[in-house]
Each structure stands twice: as structure tokens, then as C-alpha cells.
Amino acid sequence: MNISVIGSGHVGLVTGACFADLGHQVLMVDHDRKKIAALKAGKMPFYEPGLEELVHRGVEEDRLRFTTSTAEGVRHGTIIFLCVGTPARPNGEADLTAVEEVVRDVAQAVREYRLIVEKSTVPVQTGEWIARICRGSVRRGVACDVASNPEFLREGQGLQDFLHPDRIVLGVESKRAKELLLALYKPLNAPAVVTDVKSAELIKHASNSFLAMKISFINSVAQICERVGADVMQVAEGMGLDRRIGRAFLDAGVGYGGYCFGKDVAAFTQIAEKLGIDFQLLKATARVNAEQRQRLVKRVEEALWNLNRKTIAVLGLSFKPDTDDLRDAPSIDIIRSLRQEGAVIRAFDPQAMAQAKALLPGVTFCKSAYEAVRGADCLILMTEWNEFKELEFARIKKLMRQPLVVDGRNLYQPKTLQQLGFRYIGVGRGEPWDQR
Ligand code: UGA
């Protein structure tokens, strides 16, 4: 099948490369000339495990091409995926300027049947607006369908999530659109939820908001655990075995970050507000998440007495492992707050340091975890990269000025570190009964 994907950001590029790998003919469209030139030269605009190989294979086997021309994209693809950005406005609402502009360009270039599919996360009723633009701009007698096919890709696991999804959501308004999309996804052999466009749009916002709510819920439970001396990891385990609840997204920590959850919770809250609904659960989700970052700063301060002139090693900067993405990363807020209190920061991240340098002036960026902890009064584990799982803590203890570990992801066994002589502070891991 011929497919065009407009927007070569995280969602667009993973989608395009994966469809090409399934055997479809894919044309990637982006108005950013530099990005397209880099992609043609085989360079990826961001880090995503396995993506580079997939793109190279698609290009070599002539199933994946790149262009800056939307008109060429419309000529090529019977199905046109919209994967352009929907950033947040200052009030949290999604900014749909890019979507509107692209849809106008697409509609004007349509000469025969085309299926326009929203894949970016958009507010409910965006599909109606797209259809309205198409009705006004597409030539008379030419049929055009609009569909919603939200993505559920996690950064760092994008390929795996695309190729082995829990479900595919197809919001369609015609038999033709439904059949085209079902045929496109057939090789994945995944359960499909076929519904109307508005319900599909809502499934995406509701899913991300629900996952964010789970995280804020367990982070609130973690606070109770700290006060009474219980272990939030055990609580999550016990809750998660109940199939109605599930264990996923019950990891307490420094809170969620990234491009999606913060933006989508805010946008969903705004959508509700516009409809006259006060979605308090979502407001609380966002508030708990913001407080969680400051709570970590407070715990470091309590442990060190004063932050002024204390050296703090931060391991991990990206909002989660296996990505170089720093958008809304908890590390940024936390490091800025620590620096405001006079702390000196030494940081290391396996992938995100190049971007971090611009965002975090005054931070010393180190070549390894061991270099970062040299002379530090505290080690903060911010992102649970694999390479931080098996650190040599005996060596680290010798390098640090004070043996203090603040584990923002509950990655380590408190007992193991305590036996090595560290003071260990996790999230929601209260002191055991006999040590209180
Ligand atoms: C999220 C969703 O999981 C995807 O399904 C969705 O497609 C994507 O947003 C999107 O809308 O594009 P992503 O933001 O890449 O994916 O990352 P997640 O793995 O969901 O993690 C988000 C944040 O929550 C991270 O900062 C992570 O560390 C944090 N998190 C996750 C927790 O603090 N606790 C958990 O138990 C799980």
C-alpha cells in the first residue's frame, strides 16, 4: 500500500519506518529541510533504539523515501498520516496551528480519493474540523475520508510498541476507511477497536491521562509509606496482582515527565473545562506530579542539612531510560531548584548530555557515573538507565565525600547499600520497623 506520513518527529518517523518494514511504500514528508536532508544522509533526528537500522533497511530496500513537498506526499499516499506536533499553549490547551496548516495544504493537493488519518494526539472534535476543511477545499467529485488512529508508542520502546501493540484504535466514518486501515494493519495481527472518530480521539487522551493518574496515585501512597514506615514497592506489588488494577505504571519515583503526559493531562483538563466540566482528578494528577519533584529536593536538603556549596551527583537526565529526550524531564526542575539553593551539580547521562548542556548552564557534565560522584555529598539516581543498575558501590563510596544515595526511581535494594555503609533514601520506602 502507498502511505505518506507528514511530520517526521518521534511518532511520524517510527510509524513510517515500521510501515516500510511491514512492506508498504512509505513517503515521509517534513517541511524542515535540514531534517529531511539529514534523514536522506542516514542521520536520525533523535535517539530511539533500533530505529536507525530500520530506517536504513527501508531506504536500502527502496520502501522508505523522504521529501519536503506535501503535494508529493498527497500524490503518493492513498493513506496520509498526520503526525505533526500539537504543543501546549500557555493555558494548557493544544495548539493545532500546524495541524490546520498541513490539512489545508493536503486538501488543496488532493486529486483522487485520499484517507487522511490523525495520528498526533489531538483534542476530541479535531476530526470534525479536518473534515470541514476538506469539504471546503477538496475538488468537487473527489472523495476524501478522515479517520483517527491514535498511537500508543512509548519513547525508547517505540518499535516494540508499534509492532506488538496491545490494541489498534481506528476511528472511522466510512466502510472504505475502515477496510483500508484494517488491511494496512493486518500484518500486525493485533486486536482492533473500530469506533467513530470522536471516540478514538478520546481514547488517546483518556489513556494517557489515566496512566498519569496511576503514577500520581502511587506517588501519593508513597508519601503515606514514608510517614508510617511501609514500602510502596510492596504495596504496588500487592495492588498490581489484582487484575482489575494491574501492576504497570505503579512505580513511585520523581514523577512523570516527557512530551506527552504533562501536555495531554493539561489539554484534557482544558477540553473538559471548555465543555463546562471540572475534571478535578486531572488537576490533582498534575499538582501531585509537580510537587513530587520538589519533594525530592526537600528530602535531599533534609539529608544534607544545607544545600549551599554541597556537591550533588545526578545520574540520568532524560525523562526516562533509552531516550535522549529532556522535554519536561524531572531532572531539569530538580537540578534548577538544587542550584538555586547553592548546590554544585555534577551530572552524567548516557544519551542526553548534548541537549542538557544548553538547558542547564553551570552544571558540570561528566564522562561516567564514577566521574560524576567524585567528591559528591549525595548521589541522586534520576533515570533508571540499565548501566546504573549494576554500579560498583564500594568504589563509589570511596569516591564520594558523604555516602548518601537518594534513589529517585527505587532502583536499588536499601539493605545492600546500607550494608556497604550508605545512607539510603528512596521514594516511599520508609525505615523498617526495627530501625525507627
Ligand atoms: C506515553 C504513553 O505511555 C504512550 O502509550 C503514548 O503513546 C505516549 O506517551 C504518547 O502519547 O506519545 P512516553 O511518554 O514515551 O509514553 O513514556 P512512558 O513510558 O509512558 O513514561 C512517561 C513517564 O512516566 C516517564 O517519565 C516515566 O519515568 C514515568 N513513569 C512511568 C513513572 O514515574 N512510573 C511508572 O510506573 C511509569
CSV table of C-alpha atoms and ligand atoms in Angstrom, one decimal:
chain,number,residue,atom,x,y,z
A,1,MET,CA,0.0,0.0,0.0
A,2,ASN,CA,1.2,3.6,-0.6
A,3,ILE,CA,1.4,5.6,2.5
A,4,SER,CA,2.5,9.2,3.3
A,5,VAL,CA,3.5,10.3,6.8
A,6,ILE,CA,3.5,14.0,7.4
A,7,GLY,CA,5.8,15.0,10.3
A,8,SER,CA,9.0,13.2,11.0
A,9,GLY,CA,9.1,13.6,14.7
A,10,HIS,CA,9.1,10.7,17.1
A,11,VAL,CA,5.7,9.4,16.2
A,12,GLY,CA,6.0,10.1,12.5
A,13,LEU,CA,9.4,8.5,11.9
A,14,VAL,CA,8.7,5.4,14.0
A,15,THR,CA,5.4,5.0,12.2
A,16,GLY,CA,6.9,5.5,8.7
A,17,ALA,CA,9.9,3.2,9.3
A,18,CYS,CA,7.7,0.4,10.8
A,19,PHE,CA,5.1,0.5,8.0
A,20,ALA,CA,8.0,0.4,5.5
A,21,ASP,CA,9.4,-2.6,7.3
A,22,LEU,CA,6.0,-4.3,7.0
A,23,GLY,CA,6.4,-4.0,3.2
A,24,HIS,CA,4.4,-0.8,2.5
A,25,GLN,CA,5.7,2.0,0.3
A,26,VAL,CA,6.2,5.0,2.6
A,27,LEU,CA,7.0,8.6,1.8
A,28,MET,CA,8.0,10.7,4.8
A,29,VAL,CA,7.1,14.4,4.5
A,30,ASP,CA,8.5,17.2,6.6
A,31,HIS,CA,8.8,20.9,5.9
A,32,ASP,CA,12.1,21.1,7.8
A,33,ARG,CA,14.7,20.9,5.0
A,34,LYS,CA,17.6,20.2,7.4
A,35,LYS,CA,15.8,17.3,9.0
A,36,ILE,CA,14.9,15.7,5.6
A,37,ALA,CA,18.5,16.3,4.3
A,38,ALA,CA,19.9,14.6,7.5
A,39,LEU,CA,17.4,11.7,7.1
A,40,LYS,CA,18.4,11.3,3.5
A,41,ALA,CA,22.0,11.1,4.7
A,42,GLY,CA,21.0,8.4,7.1
A,43,LYS,CA,21.2,10.5,10.3
A,44,MET,CA,18.4,10.2,12.9
A,45,PRO,CA,17.0,13.4,14.5
A,46,PHE,CA,16.7,11.7,17.9
A,47,TYR,CA,17.8,8.6,19.7
A,48,GLU,CA,15.4,5.6,19.6
A,49,PRO,CA,16.8,2.0,20.0
A,50,GLY,CA,16.6,0.1,16.7
A,51,LEU,CA,15.2,3.0,14.6
A,52,GLU,CA,18.4,3.8,12.7
A,53,GLU,CA,18.7,0.2,11.4
A,54,LEU,CA,15.0,0.1,10.4
A,55,VAL,CA,15.3,3.4,8.5
A,56,HIS,CA,18.5,2.3,6.7
A,57,ARG,CA,16.8,-1.0,5.8
A,58,GLY,CA,13.7,0.8,4.4
A,59,VAL,CA,15.8,3.2,2.4
A,60,GLU,CA,18.2,0.5,1.0
A,61,GLU,CA,15.3,-1.7,0.0
A,62,ASP,CA,13.5,1.2,-1.6
A,63,ARG,CA,10.4,1.2,0.6
A,64,LEU,CA,11.1,4.4,2.5
A,65,ARG,CA,11.7,7.8,1.0
A,66,PHE,CA,11.8,11.4,2.2
A,67,THR,CA,10.6,14.7,0.8
A,68,THR,CA,9.8,18.3,1.9
A,69,SER,CA,6.9,18.5,-0.5
A,70,THR,CA,3.4,18.0,0.9
A,71,ALA,CA,2.0,17.9,-2.7
A,72,GLU,CA,4.3,15.0,-3.5
A,73,GLY,CA,3.1,13.3,-0.3
A,74,VAL,CA,-0.5,13.7,-1.3
A,75,ARG,CA,0.2,12.3,-4.8
A,76,HIS,CA,2.0,9.2,-3.3
A,77,GLY,CA,-0.1,8.1,-0.4
A,78,THR,CA,-3.7,6.7,-0.6
A,79,ILE,CA,-3.5,7.0,3.2
A,80,ILE,CA,-2.0,10.2,4.6
A,81,PHE,CA,-1.0,10.1,8.3
A,82,LEU,CA,-0.8,13.4,10.1
A,83,CYS,CA,2.0,13.3,12.7
A,84,VAL,CA,2.7,17.0,13.2
A,85,GLY,CA,3.3,18.5,16.6
A,86,THR,CA,0.5,19.6,18.9
A,87,PRO,CA,2.4,21.6,21.5
A,88,ALA,CA,0.7,23.1,24.6
A,89,ARG,CA,-0.4,26.8,24.7
A,90,PRO,CA,0.4,28.6,28.0
A,91,ASN,CA,-3.1,27.7,29.3
A,92,GLY,CA,-2.5,24.0,28.6
A,93,GLU,CA,-4.8,23.9,25.5
A,94,ALA,CA,-3.3,22.1,22.5
A,95,ASP,CA,-2.0,24.4,19.7
A,96,LEU,CA,-3.4,23.0,16.5
A,97,THR,CA,-1.9,25.6,14.1
A,98,ALA,CA,0.4,23.1,12.5
A,99,VAL,CA,-2.4,20.5,12.0
A,100,GLU,CA,-4.6,23.1,10.4
A,101,GLU,CA,-1.9,24.4,8.0
A,102,VAL,CA,-1.0,20.9,6.9
A,103,VAL,CA,-4.6,19.9,6.4
A,104,ARG,CA,-5.2,22.9,4.2
A,105,ASP,CA,-2.1,22.1,2.1
A,106,VAL,CA,-3.2,18.4,1.8
A,107,ALA,CA,-6.8,19.3,0.9
A,108,GLN,CA,-5.7,21.6,-1.9
A,109,ALA,CA,-3.4,18.9,-3.4
A,110,VAL,CA,-5.9,16.1,-3.4
A,111,ARG,CA,-6.9,14.9,-6.9
A,112,GLU,CA,-8.3,11.4,-6.2
A,113,TYR,CA,-9.6,9.5,-3.2
A,114,ARG,CA,-7.4,10.0,-0.1
A,115,LEU,CA,-7.8,8.9,3.5
A,116,ILE,CA,-6.5,11.5,6.0
A,117,VAL,CA,-5.6,10.0,9.3
A,118,GLU,CA,-4.9,11.9,12.5
A,119,LYS,CA,-2.1,10.2,14.5
A,120,SER,CA,-0.9,13.1,16.5
A,121,THR,CA,-2.7,13.4,19.9
A,122,VAL,CA,-5.5,15.9,19.2
A,123,PRO,CA,-8.5,17.2,21.2
A,124,VAL,CA,-11.8,15.5,20.6
A,125,GLN,CA,-13.6,17.1,17.6
A,126,THR,CA,-10.4,17.9,15.7
A,127,GLY,CA,-11.5,15.3,13.1
A,128,GLU,CA,-14.7,17.3,12.5
A,129,TRP,CA,-12.6,20.4,11.8
A,130,ILE,CA,-10.4,18.4,9.4
A,131,ALA,CA,-13.4,17.1,7.6
A,132,ARG,CA,-14.8,20.6,7.3
A,133,ILE,CA,-11.6,21.9,5.8
A,134,CYS,CA,-11.6,19.0,3.3
A,135,ARG,CA,-15.2,19.7,2.3
A,136,GLY,CA,-14.3,23.3,1.6
A,137,SER,CA,-11.1,22.7,-0.3
A,138,VAL,CA,-11.0,19.4,-2.0
A,139,ARG,CA,-12.2,19.5,-5.6
A,140,ARG,CA,-15.8,18.6,-6.3
A,141,GLY,CA,-16.4,15.0,-7.1
A,142,VAL,CA,-13.2,13.8,-5.3
A,143,ALA,CA,-13.9,11.7,-2.2
A,144,CYS,CA,-11.9,12.1,0.9
A,145,ASP,CA,-12.2,10.4,4.3
A,146,VAL,CA,-11.0,11.5,7.7
A,147,ALA,CA,-10.0,8.9,10.4
A,148,SER,CA,-8.4,8.9,13.8
A,149,ASN,CA,-5.8,6.3,14.6
A,150,PRO,CA,-4.0,7.3,17.8
A,151,GLU,CA,-0.6,6.0,18.6
A,152,PHE,CA,0.4,4.4,21.9
A,153,LEU,CA,4.1,4.3,21.4
A,154,ARG,CA,6.4,4.8,24.3
A,155,GLU,CA,9.7,6.6,23.6
A,156,GLY,CA,12.6,4.2,23.9
A,157,GLN,CA,10.2,1.3,23.2
A,158,GLY,CA,8.6,2.8,20.1
A,159,LEU,CA,9.4,-0.1,17.7
A,160,GLN,CA,8.3,-2.8,20.0
A,161,ASP,CA,5.1,-0.9,20.8
A,162,PHE,CA,4.3,-0.3,17.1
A,163,LEU,CA,5.0,-3.9,16.0
A,164,HIS,CA,3.4,-5.6,19.0
A,165,PRO,CA,0.6,-3.3,20.2
A,166,ASP,CA,-2.0,-4.2,22.9
A,167,ARG,CA,-4.6,-2.8,20.5
A,168,ILE,CA,-5.1,-0.7,17.4
A,169,VAL,CA,-7.7,2.0,17.7
A,170,LEU,CA,-9.5,3.0,14.4
A,171,GLY,CA,-11.9,5.9,14.5
A,172,VAL,CA,-13.7,5.8,11.1
A,173,GLU,CA,-16.8,7.3,9.5
A,174,SER,CA,-16.9,5.1,6.3
A,175,LYS,CA,-16.6,1.5,5.2
A,176,ARG,CA,-13.9,2.4,2.8
A,177,ALA,CA,-11.7,4.0,5.5
A,178,LYS,CA,-12.3,1.1,7.9
A,179,GLU,CA,-11.3,-1.5,5.2
A,180,LEU,CA,-8.2,0.4,4.2
A,181,LEU,CA,-7.0,0.7,7.8
A,182,LEU,CA,-7.8,-2.9,8.7
A,183,ALA,CA,-5.8,-4.0,5.6
A,184,LEU,CA,-2.9,-1.8,6.5
A,185,TYR,CA,-2.6,-3.2,10.0
A,186,LYS,CA,-3.4,-6.8,9.1
A,187,PRO,CA,0.2,-8.0,9.3
A,188,LEU,CA,0.4,-7.0,13.0
A,189,ASN,CA,-2.4,-9.4,13.9
A,190,ALA,CA,-3.5,-7.2,16.8
A,191,PRO,CA,-6.9,-6.7,18.3
A,192,ALA,CA,-8.6,-3.7,16.7
A,193,VAL,CA,-11.1,-1.3,18.3
A,194,VAL,CA,-13.1,0.1,15.5
A,195,THR,CA,-15.2,3.1,16.5
A,196,ASP,CA,-16.2,6.6,15.5
A,197,VAL,CA,-13.6,9.4,15.1
A,198,LYS,CA,-14.6,11.3,18.3
A,199,SER,CA,-14.4,8.2,20.5
A,200,ALA,CA,-11.0,7.3,19.1
A,201,GLU,CA,-9.7,10.8,19.8
A,202,LEU,CA,-11.0,10.5,23.4
A,203,ILE,CA,-9.4,7.0,23.8
A,204,LYS,CA,-6.0,8.6,23.4
A,205,HIS,CA,-6.4,11.5,25.8
A,206,ALA,CA,-8.2,9.3,28.3
A,207,SER,CA,-5.5,6.6,28.2
A,208,ASN,CA,-2.6,8.9,28.7
A,209,SER,CA,-4.4,10.8,31.5
A,210,PHE,CA,-5.3,7.6,33.2
A,211,LEU,CA,-1.7,6.3,33.2
A,212,ALA,CA,-0.5,9.7,34.5
A,213,MET,CA,-3.2,9.4,37.2
A,214,LYS,CA,-1.9,6.0,38.2
A,215,ILE,CA,1.6,7.4,38.7
A,216,SER,CA,0.4,10.3,40.8
A,217,PHE,CA,-1.8,8.0,42.8
A,218,ILE,CA,1.1,5.7,43.7
A,219,ASN,CA,3.3,8.7,44.4
A,220,SER,CA,0.7,9.9,47.0
A,221,VAL,CA,0.6,6.5,48.5
A,222,ALA,CA,4.4,6.7,48.7
A,223,GLN,CA,4.2,9.7,50.9
A,224,ILE,CA,2.0,7.7,53.4
A,225,CYS,CA,4.5,4.9,53.2
A,226,GLU,CA,7.3,7.2,54.2
A,227,ARG,CA,5.4,8.6,57.2
A,228,VAL,CA,4.5,5.2,58.6
A,229,GLY,CA,7.5,3.1,57.6
A,230,ALA,CA,5.9,1.0,54.9
A,231,ASP,CA,7.3,0.0,51.5
A,232,VAL,CA,5.5,1.4,48.4
A,233,MET,CA,7.0,-1.2,46.2
A,234,GLN,CA,5.4,-4.0,48.2
A,235,VAL,CA,2.1,-2.0,48.2
A,236,ALA,CA,2.3,-1.7,44.4
A,237,GLU,CA,3.0,-5.4,44.1
A,238,GLY,CA,0.0,-6.3,46.3
A,239,MET,CA,-2.3,-3.9,44.4
A,240,GLY,CA,-1.0,-4.9,41.0
A,241,LEU,CA,-1.7,-8.6,41.3
A,242,ASP,CA,-5.4,-7.7,41.3
A,243,ARG,CA,-6.1,-7.9,37.5
A,244,ARG,CA,-8.6,-5.1,37.8
A,245,ILE,CA,-5.8,-2.8,38.8
A,246,GLY,CA,-2.6,-4.2,37.1
A,247,ARG,CA,1.0,-3.6,38.2
A,248,ALA,CA,2.0,-1.3,35.3
A,249,PHE,CA,2.5,2.4,36.0
A,250,LEU,CA,2.5,2.0,39.7
A,251,ASP,CA,6.3,2.7,40.1
A,252,ALA,CA,6.7,5.5,42.6
A,253,GLY,CA,9.5,7.9,41.8
A,254,VAL,CA,10.3,11.5,40.9
A,255,GLY,CA,7.1,11.7,38.9
A,256,TYR,CA,6.3,11.5,35.2
A,257,GLY,CA,7.9,13.7,32.6
A,258,GLY,CA,8.3,13.7,28.8
A,259,TYR,CA,6.5,15.4,26.0
A,260,CYS,CA,3.2,13.5,26.4
A,261,PHE,CA,1.8,13.1,29.9
A,262,GLY,CA,2.1,16.7,31.1
A,263,LYS,CA,0.8,18.1,27.9
A,264,ASP,CA,-2.0,15.6,27.5
A,265,VAL,CA,-3.3,15.9,31.1
A,266,ALA,CA,-3.3,19.7,30.7
A,267,ALA,CA,-5.1,19.5,27.3
A,268,PHE,CA,-7.7,17.0,28.5
A,269,THR,CA,-8.3,19.3,31.5
A,270,GLN,CA,-8.9,22.2,29.2
A,271,ILE,CA,-11.2,20.2,26.9
A,272,ALA,CA,-13.3,19.3,29.9
A,273,GLU,CA,-13.3,22.9,31.1
A,274,LYS,CA,-14.5,24.2,27.7
A,275,LEU,CA,-17.3,21.7,27.9
A,276,GLY,CA,-18.2,23.0,31.4
A,277,ILE,CA,-16.8,20.0,33.2
A,278,ASP,CA,-14.4,20.4,36.2
A,279,PHE,CA,-12.1,17.4,35.8
A,280,GLN,CA,-10.7,17.6,39.3
A,281,LEU,CA,-8.9,14.2,39.2
A,282,LEU,CA,-6.7,15.5,36.3
A,283,LYS,CA,-5.9,18.8,38.1
A,284,ALA,CA,-4.8,16.8,41.2
A,285,THR,CA,-2.8,14.4,39.0
A,286,ALA,CA,-0.8,17.4,37.6
A,287,ARG,CA,-0.4,19.0,41.0
A,288,VAL,CA,0.9,15.8,42.7
A,289,ASN,CA,3.4,15.4,39.9
A,290,ALA,CA,4.8,18.9,40.2
A,291,GLU,CA,5.0,18.5,44.0
A,292,GLN,CA,6.8,15.2,43.6
A,293,ARG,CA,9.8,16.9,42.0
A,294,GLN,CA,10.1,19.5,44.8
A,295,ARG,CA,9.6,16.8,47.4
A,296,LEU,CA,12.8,15.1,46.2
A,297,VAL,CA,14.7,18.4,46.5
A,298,LYS,CA,13.4,18.7,50.1
A,299,ARG,CA,14.5,15.3,51.0
A,300,VAL,CA,18.0,15.9,49.8
A,301,GLU,CA,18.0,19.1,51.7
A,302,GLU,CA,16.8,17.4,54.9
A,303,ALA,CA,19.5,14.8,54.5
A,304,LEU,CA,22.4,17.2,53.9
A,305,TRP,CA,21.2,19.9,56.4
A,306,ASN,CA,22.3,22.7,54.0
A,307,LEU,CA,22.4,22.6,50.2
A,308,ASN,CA,24.7,25.6,49.9
A,309,ARG,CA,28.1,24.5,48.5
A,310,LYS,CA,27.2,20.8,48.7
A,311,THR,CA,28.2,18.8,45.6
A,312,ILE,CA,25.4,16.6,44.2
A,313,ALA,CA,25.9,13.9,41.6
A,314,VAL,CA,22.9,13.4,39.3
A,315,LEU,CA,22.8,10.1,37.4
A,316,GLY,CA,20.4,10.2,34.5
A,317,LEU,CA,18.9,13.3,32.9
A,318,SER,CA,16.4,12.1,30.2
A,319,PHE,CA,12.8,11.8,31.4
A,320,LYS,CA,13.2,8.0,31.2
A,321,PRO,CA,15.8,5.5,30.0
A,322,ASP,CA,16.6,4.7,26.4
A,323,THR,CA,15.8,8.2,25.1
A,324,ASP,CA,17.7,11.4,24.9
A,325,ASP,CA,14.5,13.4,25.4
A,326,LEU,CA,14.6,16.1,28.0
A,327,ARG,CA,11.2,17.6,27.4
A,328,ASP,CA,9.6,18.2,30.8
A,329,ALA,CA,12.2,15.9,32.4
A,330,PRO,CA,12.0,16.0,36.2
A,331,SER,CA,15.8,16.3,36.2
A,332,ILE,CA,15.6,19.8,34.8
A,333,ASP,CA,13.3,21.2,37.5
A,334,ILE,CA,15.1,19.4,40.3
A,335,ILE,CA,18.6,20.5,39.2
A,336,ARG,CA,17.5,24.1,38.8
A,337,SER,CA,16.0,24.0,42.3
A,338,LEU,CA,19.1,22.5,43.9
A,339,ARG,CA,21.3,25.1,42.1
A,340,GLN,CA,19.1,27.9,43.4
A,341,GLU,CA,19.9,26.7,46.9
A,342,GLY,CA,23.6,26.9,46.2
A,343,ALA,CA,24.3,23.2,45.4
A,344,VAL,CA,27.0,22.3,42.9
A,345,ILE,CA,25.8,19.7,40.3
A,346,ARG,CA,27.9,17.1,38.6
A,347,ALA,CA,25.8,15.1,36.1
A,348,PHE,CA,26.0,12.1,33.8
A,349,ASP,CA,23.6,10.7,31.3
A,350,PRO,CA,24.3,8.1,28.6
A,351,GLN,CA,22.5,9.9,25.8
A,352,ALA,CA,21.1,13.3,26.8
A,353,MET,CA,24.1,15.4,27.7
A,354,ALA,CA,24.5,17.2,24.5
A,355,GLN,CA,21.0,18.7,24.8
A,356,ALA,CA,21.3,19.1,28.5
A,357,LYS,CA,24.3,21.5,28.2
A,358,ALA,CA,22.1,24.2,26.7
A,359,LEU,CA,19.3,23.8,29.3
A,360,LEU,CA,21.5,23.5,32.4
A,361,PRO,CA,24.2,26.2,32.4
A,362,GLY,CA,26.6,25.9,35.4
A,363,VAL,CA,26.3,22.1,35.6
A,364,THR,CA,29.5,20.0,35.3
A,365,PHE,CA,28.8,17.2,32.8
A,366,CYS,CA,30.9,14.1,33.4
A,367,LYS,CA,32.1,11.2,31.3
A,368,SER,CA,30.8,8.5,33.5
A,369,ALA,CA,28.8,7.8,36.7
A,370,TYR,CA,32.1,7.3,38.6
A,371,GLU,CA,33.4,10.7,37.5
A,372,ALA,CA,30.1,12.3,38.5
A,373,VAL,CA,30.2,11.0,42.1
A,374,ARG,CA,33.8,12.2,42.7
A,375,GLY,CA,33.7,14.4,45.8
A,376,ALA,CA,29.9,14.3,46.0
A,377,ASP,CA,27.9,14.7,49.2
A,378,CYS,CA,24.9,13.0,47.6
A,379,LEU,CA,24.2,10.8,44.6
A,380,ILE,CA,20.7,11.2,43.1
A,381,LEU,CA,19.6,8.4,40.8
A,382,MET,CA,17.2,10.3,38.5
A,383,THR,CA,16.7,8.0,35.5
A,384,GLU,CA,16.9,4.2,35.7
A,385,TRP,CA,19.2,3.6,32.7
A,386,ASN,CA,20.4,-0.1,32.6
A,387,GLU,CA,24.0,0.9,33.1
A,388,PHE,CA,23.1,2.3,36.5
A,389,LYS,CA,21.6,-0.9,37.7
A,390,GLU,CA,24.9,-2.6,38.5
A,391,LEU,CA,27.2,0.2,39.7
A,392,GLU,CA,30.2,-0.7,41.9
A,393,PHE,CA,29.0,0.9,45.0
A,394,ALA,CA,32.1,0.0,47.0
A,395,ARG,CA,34.1,2.1,44.5
A,396,ILE,CA,31.5,4.8,44.6
A,397,LYS,CA,31.7,5.1,48.4
A,398,LYS,CA,35.4,5.7,48.2
A,399,LEU,CA,34.9,8.5,45.6
A,400,MET,CA,32.1,10.3,47.4
A,401,ARG,CA,32.6,12.8,50.3
A,402,GLN,CA,29.5,11.5,52.1
A,403,PRO,CA,27.9,8.1,51.4
A,404,LEU,CA,24.4,9.3,50.7
A,405,VAL,CA,22.2,7.8,47.9
A,406,VAL,CA,18.8,9.4,47.0
A,407,ASP,CA,17.1,6.9,44.8
A,408,GLY,CA,14.5,8.7,42.7
A,409,ARG,CA,13.4,5.5,40.9
A,410,ASN,CA,13.6,2.9,43.7
A,411,LEU,CA,16.2,1.1,41.6
A,412,TYR,CA,18.4,-0.2,44.4
A,413,GLN,CA,18.0,-2.5,47.4
A,414,PRO,CA,18.1,-0.3,50.5
A,415,LYS,CA,19.7,-3.2,52.6
A,416,THR,CA,22.5,-3.8,50.1
A,417,LEU,CA,23.5,-0.1,50.1
A,418,GLN,CA,23.1,0.2,53.9
A,419,GLN,CA,25.4,-2.8,54.4
A,420,LEU,CA,28.0,-1.0,52.3
A,421,GLY,CA,27.7,1.9,54.7
A,422,PHE,CA,25.5,4.2,52.6
A,423,ARG,CA,22.6,6.2,53.9
A,424,TYR,CA,19.8,5.3,51.5
A,425,ILE,CA,16.7,7.4,50.8
A,426,GLY,CA,14.2,6.0,48.3
A,427,VAL,CA,10.6,7.2,47.4
A,428,GLY,CA,8.0,5.7,49.7
A,429,ARG,CA,10.4,3.3,51.3
A,430,GLY,CA,10.0,4.1,55.0
A,431,GLU,CA,12.6,3.0,57.6
A,432,PRO,CA,11.9,-0.6,58.6
A,433,TRP,CA,10.1,-1.3,61.9
A,434,ASP,CA,13.3,-2.1,63.9
A,435,GLN,CA,15.2,1.0,62.8
A,436,ARG,CA,12.6,3.6,63.6
B,1,UGA,C1,3.4,7.8,26.9
B,1,UGA,C2,2.5,6.6,26.8
B,1,UGA,O1,2.9,5.5,27.7
B,1,UGA,C3,2.3,6.0,25.4
B,1,UGA,O2,1.4,5.0,25.4
B,1,UGA,C4,1.9,7.2,24.5
B,1,UGA,O3,1.8,6.8,23.2
B,1,UGA,C5,2.9,8.3,24.6
B,1,UGA,O4,3.0,8.8,26.0
B,1,UGA,C6,2.4,9.4,23.7
B,1,UGA,O5,1.4,10.0,24.0
B,1,UGA,O6,3.1,9.7,22.7
B,1,UGA,P1,6.1,8.1,27.0
B,1,UGA,O7,5.8,9.5,27.4
B,1,UGA,O8,7.1,7.8,25.9
B,1,UGA,O9,4.7,7.3,26.5
B,1,UGA,O10,6.7,7.3,28.2
B,1,UGA,P2,6.1,6.4,29.4
B,1,UGA,O11,6.9,5.1,29.4
B,1,UGA,O12,4.7,6.3,29.4
B,1,UGA,O13,6.6,7.2,30.7
B,1,UGA,C7,6.2,8.5,31.0
B,1,UGA,C8,6.8,9.0,32.3
B,1,UGA,O14,6.2,8.3,33.4
B,1,UGA,C9,8.3,8.8,32.4
B,1,UGA,O15,8.8,9.9,33.0
B,1,UGA,C10,8.3,7.6,33.4
B,1,UGA,O16,9.5,7.6,34.1
B,1,UGA,C11,7.2,7.9,34.3
B,1,UGA,N1,6.6,6.7,34.9
B,1,UGA,C12,6.1,5.6,34.2
B,1,UGA,C13,6.6,6.6,36.3
B,1,UGA,O17,7.1,7.5,37.0
B,1,UGA,N2,6.1,5.5,36.9
B,1,UGA,C14,5.6,4.5,36.3
B,1,UGA,O18,5.1,3.5,36.9
B,1,UGA,C15,5.6,4.5,34.9
